Coordinates of C-alpha atoms in Angstrom, one line a residue:
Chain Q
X1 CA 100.8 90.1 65.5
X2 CA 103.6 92.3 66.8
X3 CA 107.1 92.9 66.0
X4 CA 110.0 94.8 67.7
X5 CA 112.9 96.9 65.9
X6 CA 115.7 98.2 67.4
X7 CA 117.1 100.6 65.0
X8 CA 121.0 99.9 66.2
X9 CA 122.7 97.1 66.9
X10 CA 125.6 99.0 68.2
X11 CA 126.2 102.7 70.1
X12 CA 129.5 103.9 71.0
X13 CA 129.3 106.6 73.4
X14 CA 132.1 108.4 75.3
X15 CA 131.3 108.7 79.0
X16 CA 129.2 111.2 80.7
X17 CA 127.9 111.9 76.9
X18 CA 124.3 111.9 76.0
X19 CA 122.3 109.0 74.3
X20 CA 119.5 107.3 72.7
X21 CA 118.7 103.9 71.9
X22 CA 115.6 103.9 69.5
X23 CA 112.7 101.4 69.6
X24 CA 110.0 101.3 67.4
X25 CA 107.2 98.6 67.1
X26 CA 104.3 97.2 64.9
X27 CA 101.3 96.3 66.6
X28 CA 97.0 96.2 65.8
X29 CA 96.5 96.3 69.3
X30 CA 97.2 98.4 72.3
X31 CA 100.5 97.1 73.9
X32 CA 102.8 96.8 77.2
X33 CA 106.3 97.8 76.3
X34 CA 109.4 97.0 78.0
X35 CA 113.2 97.9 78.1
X36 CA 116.0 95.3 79.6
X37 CA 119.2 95.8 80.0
X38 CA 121.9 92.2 79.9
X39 CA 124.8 93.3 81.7
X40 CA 127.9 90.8 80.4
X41 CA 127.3 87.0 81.5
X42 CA 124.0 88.1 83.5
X43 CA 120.2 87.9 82.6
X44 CA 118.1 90.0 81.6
X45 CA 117.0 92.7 84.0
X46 CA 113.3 94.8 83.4
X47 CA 115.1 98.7 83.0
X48 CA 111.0 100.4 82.9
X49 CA 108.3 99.9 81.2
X50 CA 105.5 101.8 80.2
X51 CA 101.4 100.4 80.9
X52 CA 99.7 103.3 80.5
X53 CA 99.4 107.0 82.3
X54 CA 102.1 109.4 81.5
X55 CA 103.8 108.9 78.1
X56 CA 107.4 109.8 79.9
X57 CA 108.9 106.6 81.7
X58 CA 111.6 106.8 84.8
X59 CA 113.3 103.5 85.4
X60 CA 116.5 102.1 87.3
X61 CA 119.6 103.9 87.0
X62 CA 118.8 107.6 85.3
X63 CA 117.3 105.9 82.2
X64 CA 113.8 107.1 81.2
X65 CA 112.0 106.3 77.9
X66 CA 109.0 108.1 76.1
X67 CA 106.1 106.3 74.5
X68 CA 104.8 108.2 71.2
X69 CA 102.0 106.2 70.1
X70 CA 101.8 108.0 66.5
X71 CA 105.2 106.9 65.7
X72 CA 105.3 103.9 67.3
X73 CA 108.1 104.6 69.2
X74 CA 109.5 103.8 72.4
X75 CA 113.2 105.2 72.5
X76 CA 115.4 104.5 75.7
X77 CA 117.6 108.0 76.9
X78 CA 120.1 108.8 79.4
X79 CA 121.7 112.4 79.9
X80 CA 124.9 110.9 81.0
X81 CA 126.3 107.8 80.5
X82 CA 129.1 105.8 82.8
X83 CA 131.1 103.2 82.2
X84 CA 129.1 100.2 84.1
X85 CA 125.9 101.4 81.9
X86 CA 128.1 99.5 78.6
X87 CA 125.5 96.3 78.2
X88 CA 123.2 94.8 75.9
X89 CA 119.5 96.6 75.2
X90 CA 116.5 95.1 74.6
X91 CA 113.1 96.6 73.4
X92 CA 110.0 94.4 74.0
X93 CA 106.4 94.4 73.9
X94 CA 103.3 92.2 74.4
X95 CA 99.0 93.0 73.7
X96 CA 97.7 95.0 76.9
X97 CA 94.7 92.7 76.7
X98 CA 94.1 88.9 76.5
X99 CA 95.8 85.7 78.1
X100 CA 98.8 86.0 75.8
X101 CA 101.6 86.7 78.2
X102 CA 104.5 86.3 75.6
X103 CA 107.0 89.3 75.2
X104 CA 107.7 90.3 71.7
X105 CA 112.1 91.2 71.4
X106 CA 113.5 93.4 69.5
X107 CA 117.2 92.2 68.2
X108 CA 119.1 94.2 70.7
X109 CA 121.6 97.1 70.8
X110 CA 124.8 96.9 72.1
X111 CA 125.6 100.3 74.2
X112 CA 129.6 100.5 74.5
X113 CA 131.0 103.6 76.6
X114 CA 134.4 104.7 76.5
X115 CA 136.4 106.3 78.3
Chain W
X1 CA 113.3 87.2 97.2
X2 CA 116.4 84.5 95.6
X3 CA 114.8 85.9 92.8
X4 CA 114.6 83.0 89.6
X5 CA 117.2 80.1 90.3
X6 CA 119.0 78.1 87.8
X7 CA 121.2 75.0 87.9
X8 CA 123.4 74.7 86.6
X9 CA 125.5 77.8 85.7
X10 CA 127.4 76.3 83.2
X11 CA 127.5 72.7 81.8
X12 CA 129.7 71.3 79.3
X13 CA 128.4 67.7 77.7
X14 CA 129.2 65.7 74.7
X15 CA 127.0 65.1 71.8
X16 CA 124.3 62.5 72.1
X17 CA 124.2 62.9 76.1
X18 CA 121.0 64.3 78.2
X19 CA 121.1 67.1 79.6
X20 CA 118.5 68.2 82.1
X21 CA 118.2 72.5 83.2
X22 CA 116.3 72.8 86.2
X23 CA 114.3 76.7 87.0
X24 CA 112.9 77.5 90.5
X25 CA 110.8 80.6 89.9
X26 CA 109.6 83.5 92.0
X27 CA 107.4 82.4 94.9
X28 CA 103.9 83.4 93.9
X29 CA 104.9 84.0 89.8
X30 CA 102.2 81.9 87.8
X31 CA 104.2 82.0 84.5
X32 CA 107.2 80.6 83.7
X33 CA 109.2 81.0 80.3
X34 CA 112.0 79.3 79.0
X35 CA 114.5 81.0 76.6
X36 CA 117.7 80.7 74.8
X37 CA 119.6 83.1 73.4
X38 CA 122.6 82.7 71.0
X39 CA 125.0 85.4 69.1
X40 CA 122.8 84.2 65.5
X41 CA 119.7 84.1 66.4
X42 CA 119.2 86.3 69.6
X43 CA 116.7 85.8 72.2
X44 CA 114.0 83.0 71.8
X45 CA 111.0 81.9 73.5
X46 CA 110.8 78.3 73.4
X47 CA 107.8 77.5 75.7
X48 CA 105.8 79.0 78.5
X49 CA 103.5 77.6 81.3
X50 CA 100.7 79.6 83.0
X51 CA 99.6 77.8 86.1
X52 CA 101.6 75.0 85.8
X53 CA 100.6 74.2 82.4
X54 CA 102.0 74.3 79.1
X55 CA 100.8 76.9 76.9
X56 CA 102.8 77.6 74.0
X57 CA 105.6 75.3 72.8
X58 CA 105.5 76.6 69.5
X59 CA 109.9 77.7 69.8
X60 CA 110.9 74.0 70.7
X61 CA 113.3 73.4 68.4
X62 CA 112.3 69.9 68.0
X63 CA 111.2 66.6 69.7
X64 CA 114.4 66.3 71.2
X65 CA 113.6 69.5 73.8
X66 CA 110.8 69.1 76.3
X67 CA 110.2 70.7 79.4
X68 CA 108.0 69.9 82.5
X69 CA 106.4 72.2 85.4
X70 CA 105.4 69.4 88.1
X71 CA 104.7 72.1 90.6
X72 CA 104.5 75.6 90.9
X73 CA 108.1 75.7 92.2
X74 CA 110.0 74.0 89.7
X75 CA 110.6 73.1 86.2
X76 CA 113.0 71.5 83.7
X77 CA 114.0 72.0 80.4
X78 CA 115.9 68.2 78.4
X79 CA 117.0 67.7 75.7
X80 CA 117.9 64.2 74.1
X81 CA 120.3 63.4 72.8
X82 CA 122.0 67.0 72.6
X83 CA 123.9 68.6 69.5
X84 CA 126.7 70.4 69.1
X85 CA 124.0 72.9 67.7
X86 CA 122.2 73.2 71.0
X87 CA 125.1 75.1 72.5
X88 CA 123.6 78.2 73.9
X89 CA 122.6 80.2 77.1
X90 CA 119.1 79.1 77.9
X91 CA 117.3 81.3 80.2
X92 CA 114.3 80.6 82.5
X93 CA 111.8 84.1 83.2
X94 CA 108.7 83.7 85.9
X95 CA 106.2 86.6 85.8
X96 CA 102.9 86.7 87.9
X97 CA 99.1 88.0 87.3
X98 CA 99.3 89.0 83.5
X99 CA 102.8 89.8 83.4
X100 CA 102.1 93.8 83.1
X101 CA 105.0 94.1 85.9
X102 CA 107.8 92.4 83.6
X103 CA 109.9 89.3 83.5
X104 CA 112.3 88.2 86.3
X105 CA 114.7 86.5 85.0
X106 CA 117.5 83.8 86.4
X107 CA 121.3 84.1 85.7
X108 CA 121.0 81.4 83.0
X109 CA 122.6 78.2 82.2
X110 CA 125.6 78.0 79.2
X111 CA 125.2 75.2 77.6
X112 CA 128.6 73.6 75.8
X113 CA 128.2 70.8 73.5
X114 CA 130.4 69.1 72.2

């Protein structure tokens, strides 16, 4: 089995600042994993995701994300932040093998930047 | 691409009515997932079909939910009679091949009970 944790539910940030929202995971076997971002009253939207290849992920909007397969990590970073990138952020993997196509989510973290 | 549809957007019902949630997914997506997601318990998966069929209901909340996939374009999610407990935003996801590309999901449906 797998499981997800997302180590905070909230970030503040002040614009154009750095930061990091940390995933890490539990999982026996060799997994997908994903990041999402729920912008307010919308669905989730796939951010990147990392299958295999280079451990350093680019995705949409300046976010990238670095897989460490000793610690089990898969933390989300952007340099610089904006305003429009406040949301919800969601951590999620599933087996990279089998018919099991069921995403495993973390809780969420809430990413607030201020102004 | 519409991308995932949902209807409706928003639907407001009182206790012990039906209530049917209806998903058109991708064009070519051979999975489809439903999901709700409240501010208690977060996001849950409450069944998923692959090909049309059913294969895991284990996140049904109970015999009051089911959901049906006629086709490859469509599928509902009812529940009867709904609870005020129910309220939520319920999501529907389609993915296609094994899913390694990620969900896309629709804009979702609140759900008000009351």
């Amino acid at each position: 089995a797998q499981s997800v944790t997302q180590l905070d539910s909230q970030v503040p940030v002040f614009e154009e600042a750095p930061v990091e929202l940390r995933c890490n995971y539990s999982s026996s076997v060799s997994v997908y994993l994903f990041w999402y971002v729920q912008y307010p009253n919308q669905g989730l939207q796939l951010l990147l995701k990392y299958l295999s290849g280079s451990t350093l992920v680019k995705g949409i909007n300046g976010f990238e994300a670095e897989f460490n397969k000793s610690q089990t990590s898969f933390h989300l970073r952007k340099p610089s932040v904006h305003i429009s990138d406040t949301a919800e952020y969601f951590c999620a993997v599933r087996p990279n093998a089998g018919n099991n196509r069921k995403l495993i989510w973390g809780l969420g973290t809430s990413l607030a930047v201020n102004p | 691409d519409a991308g995932v549809i949902q209807s409706p957007r928003h639907e407001v019902t009182e206790m012990g009515q039906e209530v049917t949630l209806r998903c058109k997914p991708i064009s070519g997506h051979n999975s489809l997932f439903w999901y709700r997601q409240t501010m208690m318990r977060g996001l849950e998966l409450l069944i998923y079909f692959n090909n049309n069929v059913p294969i895991d209901d284990s996140g049904m909340p109970e015999d009051r939910f089911s959901a049906k996939m006629p086709n490859a374009s469509f599928s509902t999610l009812k529940i009867q009679p709904s609870e005020p407990r129910d309220s939520a935003v319920y999501f529907c996801a389609s993915s296609s091949g094994q899913g390694a590309r990620g969900y896309t999901f629709g804009s979702g449906t609140r759900l008000t009970v009351v």
